[in-house]
Short mmCIF file of C-alpha atoms in Angstrom, two decimals:
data_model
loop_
_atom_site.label_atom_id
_atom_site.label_comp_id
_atom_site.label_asym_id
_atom_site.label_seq_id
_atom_site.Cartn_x
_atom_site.Cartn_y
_atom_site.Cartn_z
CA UNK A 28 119.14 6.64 -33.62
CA UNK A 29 116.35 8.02 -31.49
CA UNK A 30 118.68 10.85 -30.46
CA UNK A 31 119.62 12.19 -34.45
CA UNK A 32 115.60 12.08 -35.09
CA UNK A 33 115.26 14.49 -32.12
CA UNK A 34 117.82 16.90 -33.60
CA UNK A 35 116.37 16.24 -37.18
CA UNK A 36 112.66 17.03 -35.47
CA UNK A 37 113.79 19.96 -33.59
CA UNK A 38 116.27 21.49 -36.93
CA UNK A 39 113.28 20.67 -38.95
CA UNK A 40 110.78 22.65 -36.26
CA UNK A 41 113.40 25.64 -36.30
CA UNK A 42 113.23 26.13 -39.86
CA UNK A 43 109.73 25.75 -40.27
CA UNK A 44 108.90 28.66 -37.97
CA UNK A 45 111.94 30.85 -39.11
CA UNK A 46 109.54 30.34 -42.59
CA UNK A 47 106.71 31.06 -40.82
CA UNK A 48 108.44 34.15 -39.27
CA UNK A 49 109.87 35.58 -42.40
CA UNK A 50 106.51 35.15 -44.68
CA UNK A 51 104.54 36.77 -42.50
CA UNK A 52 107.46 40.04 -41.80
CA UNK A 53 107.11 40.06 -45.37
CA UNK A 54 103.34 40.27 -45.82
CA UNK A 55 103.43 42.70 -42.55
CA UNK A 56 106.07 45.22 -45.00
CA UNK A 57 103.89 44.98 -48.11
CA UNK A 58 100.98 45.75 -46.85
CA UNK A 59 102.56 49.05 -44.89
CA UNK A 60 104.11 49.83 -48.30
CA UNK A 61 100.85 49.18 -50.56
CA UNK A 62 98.44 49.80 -48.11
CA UNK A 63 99.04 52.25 -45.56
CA UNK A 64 97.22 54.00 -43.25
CA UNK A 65 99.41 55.94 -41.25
CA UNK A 66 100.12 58.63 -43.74
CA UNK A 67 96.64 60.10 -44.15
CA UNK A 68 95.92 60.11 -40.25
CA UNK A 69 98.96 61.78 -39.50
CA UNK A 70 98.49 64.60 -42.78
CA UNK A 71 94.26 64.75 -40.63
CA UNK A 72 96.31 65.12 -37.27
CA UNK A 73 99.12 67.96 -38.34
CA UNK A 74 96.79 69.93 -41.14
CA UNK A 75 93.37 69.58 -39.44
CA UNK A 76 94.47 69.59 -35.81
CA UNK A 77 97.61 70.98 -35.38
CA UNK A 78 100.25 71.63 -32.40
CA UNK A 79 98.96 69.85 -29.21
CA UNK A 80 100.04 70.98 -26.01
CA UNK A 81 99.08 69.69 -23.31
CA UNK A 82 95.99 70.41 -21.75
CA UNK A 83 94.95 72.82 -25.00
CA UNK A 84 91.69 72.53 -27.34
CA UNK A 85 93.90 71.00 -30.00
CA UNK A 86 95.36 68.18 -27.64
CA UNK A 87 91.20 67.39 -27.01
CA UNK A 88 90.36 67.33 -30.39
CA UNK A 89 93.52 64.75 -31.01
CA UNK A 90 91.97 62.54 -27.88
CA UNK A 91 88.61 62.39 -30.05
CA UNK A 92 90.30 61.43 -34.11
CA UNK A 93 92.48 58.95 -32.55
CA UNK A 94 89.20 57.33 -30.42
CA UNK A 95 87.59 57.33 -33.67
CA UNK A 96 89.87 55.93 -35.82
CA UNK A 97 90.93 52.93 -33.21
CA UNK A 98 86.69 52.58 -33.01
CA UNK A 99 86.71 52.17 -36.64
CA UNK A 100 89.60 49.28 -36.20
CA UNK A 101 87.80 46.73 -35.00
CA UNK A 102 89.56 46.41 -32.17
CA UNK A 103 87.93 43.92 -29.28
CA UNK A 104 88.17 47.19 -27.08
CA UNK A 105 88.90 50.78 -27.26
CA UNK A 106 88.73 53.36 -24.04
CA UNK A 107 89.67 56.51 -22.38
CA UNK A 108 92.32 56.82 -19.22
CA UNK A 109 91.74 60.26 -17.69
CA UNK A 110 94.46 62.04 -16.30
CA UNK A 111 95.19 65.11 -15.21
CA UNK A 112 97.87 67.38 -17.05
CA UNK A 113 99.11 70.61 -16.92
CA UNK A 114 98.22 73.88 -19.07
CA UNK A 115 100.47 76.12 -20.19
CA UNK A 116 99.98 78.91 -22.45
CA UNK A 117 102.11 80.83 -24.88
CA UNK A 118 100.21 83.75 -25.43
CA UNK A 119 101.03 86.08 -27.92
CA UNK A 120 104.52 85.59 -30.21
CA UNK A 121 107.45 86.83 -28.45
CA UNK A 122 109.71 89.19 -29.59
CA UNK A 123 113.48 90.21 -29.13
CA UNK A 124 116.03 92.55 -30.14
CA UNK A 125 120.39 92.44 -29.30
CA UNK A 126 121.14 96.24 -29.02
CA UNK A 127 124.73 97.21 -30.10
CA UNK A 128 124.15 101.19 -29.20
CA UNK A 129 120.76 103.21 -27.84
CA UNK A 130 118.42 103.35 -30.98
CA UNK A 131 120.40 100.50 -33.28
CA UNK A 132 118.88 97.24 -32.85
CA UNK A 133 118.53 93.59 -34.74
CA UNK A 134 115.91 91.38 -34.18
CA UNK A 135 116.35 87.57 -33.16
CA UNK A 136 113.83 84.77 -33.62
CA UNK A 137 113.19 83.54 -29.84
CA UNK A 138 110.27 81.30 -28.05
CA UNK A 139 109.73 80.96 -24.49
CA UNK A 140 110.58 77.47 -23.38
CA UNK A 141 107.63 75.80 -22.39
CA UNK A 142 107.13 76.36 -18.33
CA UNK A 143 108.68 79.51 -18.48
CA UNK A 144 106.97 82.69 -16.11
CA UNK A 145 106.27 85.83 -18.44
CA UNK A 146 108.57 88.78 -18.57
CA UNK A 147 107.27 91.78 -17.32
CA UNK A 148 104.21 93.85 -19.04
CA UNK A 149 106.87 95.62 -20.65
CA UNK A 150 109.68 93.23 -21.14
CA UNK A 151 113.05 92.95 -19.79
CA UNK A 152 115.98 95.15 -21.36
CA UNK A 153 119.47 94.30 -19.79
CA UNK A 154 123.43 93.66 -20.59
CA UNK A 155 124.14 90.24 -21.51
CA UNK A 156 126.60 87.76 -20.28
CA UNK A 157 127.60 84.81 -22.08
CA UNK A 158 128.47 81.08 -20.62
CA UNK A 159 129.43 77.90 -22.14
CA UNK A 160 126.90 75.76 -20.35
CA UNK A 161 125.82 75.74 -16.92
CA UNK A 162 129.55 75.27 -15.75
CA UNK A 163 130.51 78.51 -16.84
CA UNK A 164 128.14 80.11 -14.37
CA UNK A 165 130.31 79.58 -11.11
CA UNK A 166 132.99 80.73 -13.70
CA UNK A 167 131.68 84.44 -13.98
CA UNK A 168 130.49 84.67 -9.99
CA UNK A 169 127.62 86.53 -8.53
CA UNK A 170 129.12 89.90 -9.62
CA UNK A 171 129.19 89.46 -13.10
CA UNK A 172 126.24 88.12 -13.51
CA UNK A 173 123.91 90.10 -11.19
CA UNK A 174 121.30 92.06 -12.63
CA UNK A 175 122.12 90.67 -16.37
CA UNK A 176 120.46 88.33 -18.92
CA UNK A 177 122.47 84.96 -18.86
CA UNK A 178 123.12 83.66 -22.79
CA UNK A 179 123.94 79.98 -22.71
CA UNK A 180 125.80 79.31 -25.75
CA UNK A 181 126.57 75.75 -25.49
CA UNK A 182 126.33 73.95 -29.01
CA UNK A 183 125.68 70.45 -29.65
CA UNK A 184 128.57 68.51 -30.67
CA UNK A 185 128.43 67.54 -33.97
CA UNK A 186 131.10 65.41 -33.72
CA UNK A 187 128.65 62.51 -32.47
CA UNK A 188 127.03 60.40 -35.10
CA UNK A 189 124.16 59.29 -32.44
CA UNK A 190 122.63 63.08 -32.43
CA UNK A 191 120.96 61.71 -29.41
CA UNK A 192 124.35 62.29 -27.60
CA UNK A 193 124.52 65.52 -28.50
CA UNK A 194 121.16 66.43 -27.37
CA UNK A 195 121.98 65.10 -23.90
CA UNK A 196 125.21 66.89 -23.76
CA UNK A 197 123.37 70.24 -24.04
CA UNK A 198 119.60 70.19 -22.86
CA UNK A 199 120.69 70.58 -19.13
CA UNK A 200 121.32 74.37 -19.76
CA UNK A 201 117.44 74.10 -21.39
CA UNK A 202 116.12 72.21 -18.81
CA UNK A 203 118.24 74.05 -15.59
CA UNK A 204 119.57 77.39 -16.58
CA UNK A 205 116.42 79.59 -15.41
CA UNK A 206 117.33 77.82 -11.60
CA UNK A 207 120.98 78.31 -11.17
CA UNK A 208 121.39 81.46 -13.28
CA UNK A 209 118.85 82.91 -10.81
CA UNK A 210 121.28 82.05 -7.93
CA UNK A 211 123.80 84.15 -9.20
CA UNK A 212 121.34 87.26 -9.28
CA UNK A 213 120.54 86.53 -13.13
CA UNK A 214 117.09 88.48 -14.35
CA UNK A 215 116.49 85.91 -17.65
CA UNK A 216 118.09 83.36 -19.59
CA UNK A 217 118.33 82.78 -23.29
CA UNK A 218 119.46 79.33 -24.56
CA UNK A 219 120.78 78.19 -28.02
CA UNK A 220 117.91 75.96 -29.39
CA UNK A 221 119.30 72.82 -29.54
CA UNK A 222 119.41 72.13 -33.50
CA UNK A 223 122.68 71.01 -35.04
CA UNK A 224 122.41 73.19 -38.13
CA UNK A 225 122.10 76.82 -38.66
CA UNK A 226 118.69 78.48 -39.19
CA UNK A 227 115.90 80.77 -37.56
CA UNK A 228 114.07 78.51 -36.17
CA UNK A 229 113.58 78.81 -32.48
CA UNK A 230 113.24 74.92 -30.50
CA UNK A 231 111.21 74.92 -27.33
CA UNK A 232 111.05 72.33 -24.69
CA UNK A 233 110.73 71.97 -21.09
CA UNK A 234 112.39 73.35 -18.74
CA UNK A 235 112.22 73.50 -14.58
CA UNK A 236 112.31 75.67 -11.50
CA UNK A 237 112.19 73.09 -9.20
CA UNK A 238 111.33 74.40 -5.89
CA UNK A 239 112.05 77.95 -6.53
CA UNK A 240 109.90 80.31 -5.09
CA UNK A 241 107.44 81.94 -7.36
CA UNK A 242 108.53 85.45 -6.92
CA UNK A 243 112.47 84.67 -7.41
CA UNK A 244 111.89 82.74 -11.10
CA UNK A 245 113.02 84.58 -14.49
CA UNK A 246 112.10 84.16 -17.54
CA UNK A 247 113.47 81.59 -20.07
CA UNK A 248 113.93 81.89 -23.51
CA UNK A 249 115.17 79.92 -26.26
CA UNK A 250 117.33 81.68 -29.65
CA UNK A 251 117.51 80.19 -32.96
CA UNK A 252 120.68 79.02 -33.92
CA UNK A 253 121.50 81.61 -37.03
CA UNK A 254 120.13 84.06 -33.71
CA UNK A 255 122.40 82.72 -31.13
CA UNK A 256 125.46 83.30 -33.57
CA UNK A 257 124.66 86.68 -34.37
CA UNK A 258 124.50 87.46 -30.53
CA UNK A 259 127.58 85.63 -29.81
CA UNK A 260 129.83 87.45 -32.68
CA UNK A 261 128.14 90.92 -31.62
CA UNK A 262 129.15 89.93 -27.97
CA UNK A 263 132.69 89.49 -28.92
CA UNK A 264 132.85 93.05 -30.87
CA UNK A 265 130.98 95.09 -27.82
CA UNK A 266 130.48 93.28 -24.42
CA UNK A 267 128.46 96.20 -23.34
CA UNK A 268 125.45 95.65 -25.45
CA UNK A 269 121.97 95.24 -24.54
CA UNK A 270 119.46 92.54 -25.32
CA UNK A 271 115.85 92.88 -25.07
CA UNK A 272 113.10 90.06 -24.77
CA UNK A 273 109.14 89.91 -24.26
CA UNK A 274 106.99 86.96 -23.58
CA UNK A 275 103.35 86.85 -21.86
CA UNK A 276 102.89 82.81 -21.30
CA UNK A 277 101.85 82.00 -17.94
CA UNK A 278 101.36 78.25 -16.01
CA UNK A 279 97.29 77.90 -15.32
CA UNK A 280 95.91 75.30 -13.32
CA UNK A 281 95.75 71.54 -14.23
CA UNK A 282 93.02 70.61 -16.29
CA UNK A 283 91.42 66.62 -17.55
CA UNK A 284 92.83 64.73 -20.58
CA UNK A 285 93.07 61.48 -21.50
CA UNK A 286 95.19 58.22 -22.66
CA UNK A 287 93.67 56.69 -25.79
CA UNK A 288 93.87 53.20 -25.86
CA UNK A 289 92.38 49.83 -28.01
CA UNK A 290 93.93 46.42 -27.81
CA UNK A 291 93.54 42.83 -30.14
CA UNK A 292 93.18 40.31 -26.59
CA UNK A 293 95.33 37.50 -27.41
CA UNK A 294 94.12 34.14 -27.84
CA UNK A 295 96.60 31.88 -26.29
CA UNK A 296 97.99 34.24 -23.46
CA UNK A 297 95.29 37.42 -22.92
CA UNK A 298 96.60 37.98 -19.59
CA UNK A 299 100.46 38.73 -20.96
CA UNK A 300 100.56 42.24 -22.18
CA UNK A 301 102.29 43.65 -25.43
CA UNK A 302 102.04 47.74 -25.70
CA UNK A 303 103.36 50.17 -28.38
CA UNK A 304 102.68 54.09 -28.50
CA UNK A 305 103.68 57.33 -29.15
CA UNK A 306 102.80 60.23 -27.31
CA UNK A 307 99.64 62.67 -28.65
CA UNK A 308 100.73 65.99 -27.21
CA UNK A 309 103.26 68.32 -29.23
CA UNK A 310 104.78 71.47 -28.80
CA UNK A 311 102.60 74.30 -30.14
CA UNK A 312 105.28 76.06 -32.72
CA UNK A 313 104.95 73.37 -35.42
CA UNK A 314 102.06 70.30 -35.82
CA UNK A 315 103.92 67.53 -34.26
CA UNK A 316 104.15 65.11 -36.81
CA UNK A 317 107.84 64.18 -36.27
CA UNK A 318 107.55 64.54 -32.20
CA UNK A 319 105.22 62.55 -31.98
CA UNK A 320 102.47 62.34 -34.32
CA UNK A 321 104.70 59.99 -36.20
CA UNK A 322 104.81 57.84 -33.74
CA UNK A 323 101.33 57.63 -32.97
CA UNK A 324 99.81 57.00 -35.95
CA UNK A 325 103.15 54.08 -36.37
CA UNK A 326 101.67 52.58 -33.10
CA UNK A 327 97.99 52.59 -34.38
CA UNK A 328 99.06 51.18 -37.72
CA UNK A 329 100.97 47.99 -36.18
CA UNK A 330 97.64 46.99 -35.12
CA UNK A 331 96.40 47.56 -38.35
CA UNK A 332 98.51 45.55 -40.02
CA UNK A 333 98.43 43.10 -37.79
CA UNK A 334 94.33 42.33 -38.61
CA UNK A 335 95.04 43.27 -42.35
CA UNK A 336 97.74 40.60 -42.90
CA UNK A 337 95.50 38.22 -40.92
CA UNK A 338 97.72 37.72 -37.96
CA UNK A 339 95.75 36.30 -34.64
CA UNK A 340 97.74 37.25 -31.86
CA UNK A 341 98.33 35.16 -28.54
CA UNK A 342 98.79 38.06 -26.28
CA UNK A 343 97.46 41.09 -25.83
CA UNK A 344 98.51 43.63 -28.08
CA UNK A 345 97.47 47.50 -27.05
CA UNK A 346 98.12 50.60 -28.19
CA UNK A 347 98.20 53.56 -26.08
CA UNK A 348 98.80 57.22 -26.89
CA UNK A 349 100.30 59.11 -23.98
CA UNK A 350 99.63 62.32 -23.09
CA UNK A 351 101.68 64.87 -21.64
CA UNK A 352 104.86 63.39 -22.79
CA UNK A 353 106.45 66.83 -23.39
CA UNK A 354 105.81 68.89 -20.14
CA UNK A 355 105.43 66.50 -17.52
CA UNK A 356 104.88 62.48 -18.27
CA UNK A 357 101.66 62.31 -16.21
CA UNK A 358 100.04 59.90 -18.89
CA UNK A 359 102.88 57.82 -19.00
CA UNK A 360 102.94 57.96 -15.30
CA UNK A 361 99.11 56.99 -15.28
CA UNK A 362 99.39 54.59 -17.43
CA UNK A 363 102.13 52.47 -15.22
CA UNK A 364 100.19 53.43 -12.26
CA UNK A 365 96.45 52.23 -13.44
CA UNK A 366 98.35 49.07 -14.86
CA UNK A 367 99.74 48.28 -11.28
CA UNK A 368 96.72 48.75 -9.72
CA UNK A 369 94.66 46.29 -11.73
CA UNK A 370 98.06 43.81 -11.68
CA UNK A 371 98.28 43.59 -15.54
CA UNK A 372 100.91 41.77 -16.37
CA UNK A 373 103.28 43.67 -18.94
CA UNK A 374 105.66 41.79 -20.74
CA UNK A 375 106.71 43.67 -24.08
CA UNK A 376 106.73 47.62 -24.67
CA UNK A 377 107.98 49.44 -27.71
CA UNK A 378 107.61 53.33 -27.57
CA UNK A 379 108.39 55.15 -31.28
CA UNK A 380 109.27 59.01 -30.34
CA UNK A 381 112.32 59.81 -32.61
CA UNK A 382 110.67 60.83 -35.91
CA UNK A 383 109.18 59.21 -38.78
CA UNK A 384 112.29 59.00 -40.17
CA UNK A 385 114.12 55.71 -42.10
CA UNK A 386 114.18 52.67 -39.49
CA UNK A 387 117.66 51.74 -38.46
CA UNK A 388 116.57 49.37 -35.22
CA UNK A 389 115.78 49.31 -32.05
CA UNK A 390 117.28 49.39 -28.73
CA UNK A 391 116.55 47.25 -25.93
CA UNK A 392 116.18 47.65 -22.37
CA UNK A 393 116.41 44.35 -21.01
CA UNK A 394 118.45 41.69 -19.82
CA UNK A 395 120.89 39.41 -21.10
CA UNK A 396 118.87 36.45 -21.82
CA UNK A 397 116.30 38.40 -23.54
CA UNK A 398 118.62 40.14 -25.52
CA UNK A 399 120.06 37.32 -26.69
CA UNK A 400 117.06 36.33 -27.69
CA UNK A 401 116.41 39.41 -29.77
CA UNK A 402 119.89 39.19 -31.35
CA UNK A 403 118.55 35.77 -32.88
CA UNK A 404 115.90 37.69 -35.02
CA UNK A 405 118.30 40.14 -36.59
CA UNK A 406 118.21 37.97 -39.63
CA UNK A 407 114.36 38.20 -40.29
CA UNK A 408 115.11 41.83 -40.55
CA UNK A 409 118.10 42.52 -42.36
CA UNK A 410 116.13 41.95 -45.68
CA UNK A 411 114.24 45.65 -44.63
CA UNK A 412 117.93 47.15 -44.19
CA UNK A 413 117.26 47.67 -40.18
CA UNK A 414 120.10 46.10 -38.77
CA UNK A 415 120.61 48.20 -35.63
CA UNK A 416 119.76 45.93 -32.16
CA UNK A 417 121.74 47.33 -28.95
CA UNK A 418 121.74 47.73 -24.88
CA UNK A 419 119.62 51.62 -24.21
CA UNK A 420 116.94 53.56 -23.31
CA UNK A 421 113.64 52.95 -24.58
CA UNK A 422 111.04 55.61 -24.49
CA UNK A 423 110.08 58.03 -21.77
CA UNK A 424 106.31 57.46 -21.74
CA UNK A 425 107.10 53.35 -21.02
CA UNK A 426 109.68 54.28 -18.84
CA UNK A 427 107.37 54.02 -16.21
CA UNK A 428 106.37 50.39 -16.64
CA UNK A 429 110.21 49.43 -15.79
CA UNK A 430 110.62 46.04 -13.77
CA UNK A 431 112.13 43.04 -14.03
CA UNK A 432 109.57 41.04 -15.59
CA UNK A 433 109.33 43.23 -18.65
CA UNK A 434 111.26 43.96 -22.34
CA UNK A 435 111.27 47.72 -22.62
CA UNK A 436 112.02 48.91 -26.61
CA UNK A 437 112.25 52.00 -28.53
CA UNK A 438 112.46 52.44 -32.53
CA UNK A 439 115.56 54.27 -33.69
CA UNK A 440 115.27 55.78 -37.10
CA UNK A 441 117.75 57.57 -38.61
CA UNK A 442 118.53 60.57 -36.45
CA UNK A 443 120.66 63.18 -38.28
CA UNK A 444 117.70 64.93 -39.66
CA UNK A 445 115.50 64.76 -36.36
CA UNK A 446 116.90 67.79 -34.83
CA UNK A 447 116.19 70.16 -37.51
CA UNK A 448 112.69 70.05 -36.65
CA UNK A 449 112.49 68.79 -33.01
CA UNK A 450 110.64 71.31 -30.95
CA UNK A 451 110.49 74.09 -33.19
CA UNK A 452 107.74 74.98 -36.33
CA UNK A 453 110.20 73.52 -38.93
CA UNK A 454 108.03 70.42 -37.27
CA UNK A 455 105.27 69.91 -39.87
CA UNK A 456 103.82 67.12 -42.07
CA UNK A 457 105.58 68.50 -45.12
CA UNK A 458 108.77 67.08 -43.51
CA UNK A 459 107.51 63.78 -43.32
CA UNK A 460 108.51 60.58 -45.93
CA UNK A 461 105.80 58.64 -46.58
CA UNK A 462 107.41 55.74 -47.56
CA UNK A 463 110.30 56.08 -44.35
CA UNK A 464 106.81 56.49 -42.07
CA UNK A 465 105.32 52.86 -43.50
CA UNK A 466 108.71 51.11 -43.04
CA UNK A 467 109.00 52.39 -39.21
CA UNK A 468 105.28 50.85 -38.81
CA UNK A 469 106.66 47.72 -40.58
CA UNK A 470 109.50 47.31 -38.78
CA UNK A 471 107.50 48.03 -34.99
CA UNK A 472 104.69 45.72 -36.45
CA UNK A 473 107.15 42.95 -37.21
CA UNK A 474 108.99 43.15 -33.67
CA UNK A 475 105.50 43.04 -31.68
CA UNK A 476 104.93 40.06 -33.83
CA UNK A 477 108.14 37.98 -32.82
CA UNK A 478 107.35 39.08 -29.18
CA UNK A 479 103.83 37.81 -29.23
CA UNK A 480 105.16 34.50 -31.03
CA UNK A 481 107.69 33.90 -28.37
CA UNK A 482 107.22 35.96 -25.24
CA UNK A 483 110.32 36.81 -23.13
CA UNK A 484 112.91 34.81 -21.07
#
């Protein structure tokens, strides 16, 4: 008898907090879909601020709105993590031209890729050799490629429905081309943007020399897609043409920035740590509001919504917006560093940096018993049509903060859009869904809110 009133207690207990859980994921959505924040301060961070790289006016100015609006939260604390970043500069547009005979010329929309040395004063005018990815440079050999501009014309696949897979199967030539096409006597590089549709929009990113020696690096370009066709098709007609590019950024030394940062200090459990964030720099071709503005202003809003809807949390629950994701991770880096240091004690970290698009899930980094875990909630959220919990990667700024004794998370909205704008200045607020930007907040807000409940196994 006593043992069927334990299971009756404990079935009863289960279903009162599953109740609990699902009135207050419910409150937590319609108040993100009545009540919003995140909306306005991301149209006052893309319109009013604009594109912020690293290290540039604009990234400062960022550091300051999002300071103020977490000091406006009421938020038991709010502060500033220096760190030291990198600044690189653009400088004036580039330009570029393919050459099919002396005198006959077409433009193509290009961008330097962001760590890229300048051309000279003048530019560089050269033939062109094309390659299929880095693994079509051994391929061609020293003597074909000596003296020339390399063209990597490696697509993404479209075949993958995760466009994150794509991405990865083509950014290496992005990231590495300027290195090893400059071992095979190379004088520049021009890579497809990676963008799964057609257009003439250019899509910067990082990209690396690694130890190379000042004097030996080349310049590094990237072509629109629409840009990198034309080249490729002309190519095919007359091997023997000519492609001309100019770009005058330049690599100046590090200057200070700053993590911004405000936490709710749980009641129960203050020394048990639950982050989410988005990182505040941005390329400098668009404003940043799908990489990662979005994000940001999704991480500031779950702790909105947590105080709006009345929740008192038993952890800690901070926000922190990273800079430096883009060209170099140093705030992340910082971050996991400063948080060592002082021995905080990180359980839960969710990291939104894939658009402000529709939420489809999350995925986990973690292990098995706290993904089980995490499987047992997909019912509280199929009701909001986000249904998608797996085994991955997280986010690179909370990459850092890897161990053992920690949940690592990263939202993943809907993703076939994403790469239309990623990098490039088809990037803008105008591109963002208000109502898909609320229901990513919702969904983050909800998940910190089953973490803080219940902690981690």
């Amino acid at each position: 008898m006593r043992y069927l009133l334990l299971v009756f207690l404990i079935i009863t207990t289960q279903i009162e907090a599953q109740n609990n859980d699902q009135k207050q994921i419910n409150e937590i959505y319609n108040t993100a879909l009545t009540n919003g924040s995140g909306y306005a301060w991301l149209n006052y961070l893309s319109n009013q601020i604009g594109g912020r790289l690293s290290g540039s006016l604009q990234a400062q100015k960022a550091v300051d709105y999002t300071k103020k609006i977490l000091d406006s939260m009421g938020l038991d604390r709010v502060w500033l993590q220096p760190v030291r970043v990198p600044k690189w500069v653009r400088g004036t547009p580039e330009f570029a031209y393919i050459e099919s005979d002396p005198g006959l010329t077409n433009n193509v929309p290009i961008c330097a890729l962001g760590g890229s040395v300048a051309t000279p004063l003048g530019g560089i005018k050269a033939g062109v050799v094309e390659v299929q990815g880095i693994e079509g440079l051994k391929v061609l050999g020293k003597e074909k490629i000596q003296g020339k501009i390399v063209f990597f014309n490696k697509a993404m696949d479209p075949t993958n429905i995760d466009t994150y897979m794509s991405y990865s199967g083509s950014v290496d030539q992005r990231y590495a081309g300027a290195i090893e096409a400059a071992k095979y006597g190379a004088v520049g590089v021009i890579v497809r943007s990676l963008n799964l549709r057609l257009d003439d929009f250019p899509h910067t990113g990082a990209m690396s020399y690694g130890d190379t020696p000042m004097e030996s690096r080349i310049p590094a370009a990237a072509i629109s897609t629409n840009g990198a066709e034309l080249l490729g098709a002309t190519l095919k007609l007359n091997p023997d043409i000519n492609f001309f590019f100019r770009q005058n950024c330049k690599m100046l030394p590090d200057v200070d920035s700053y993590n911004v940062i405000g936490e709710i200090k749980g009641s129960t459990y203050p020394n048990e740590i639950l982050v989410v964030g988005g990182h505040l720099d941005s390329w400098d071709l668009g404003d940043g509001s799908h990489d990662d503005g979005a994000g940001c202003v999704q991480s500031m809003e779950v702790l909105r919504l947590l105080k709006a809807t009345g929740y008192k949390p038993k952890r800690t629950i901070r926000v922190v917006l990273f800079m430096n994701e883009e060209n170099g991770l140093r705030g992340g880096t910082e971050y996991a560093e400063q948080a060592s240091k002082n021995n905080e004690k990180h359980i839960f970290a969710l990291e939104s940096d894939a658009g402000g698009f529709t939420p489809r899930g999350f995925s986990f980094d973690c292990n098995q018993a706290n993904f089980k875990q995490i499987e047992s909630w997909k019912s509280l959220f199929e009701p909001y049509l986000v249904h998608l919990f797996v085994k991955g990667g997280s986010g690179a700024d909370i990459g850092p903060l890897k161990n053992d004794n920690i949940v690592l998370a990263g939202l993943r909205p809907d993703s076939q859009r994403y790469f239309d704008h990623h990098h490039s200045a088809n990037d803008t607020f105008a591109h963002v869904n208000k109502r898909e930007l609320e229901l990513g907040a919702a969904s983050m807000a909800s998940l910190i809110y089953l973490f803080d409940q219940y902690g981690i196994k």
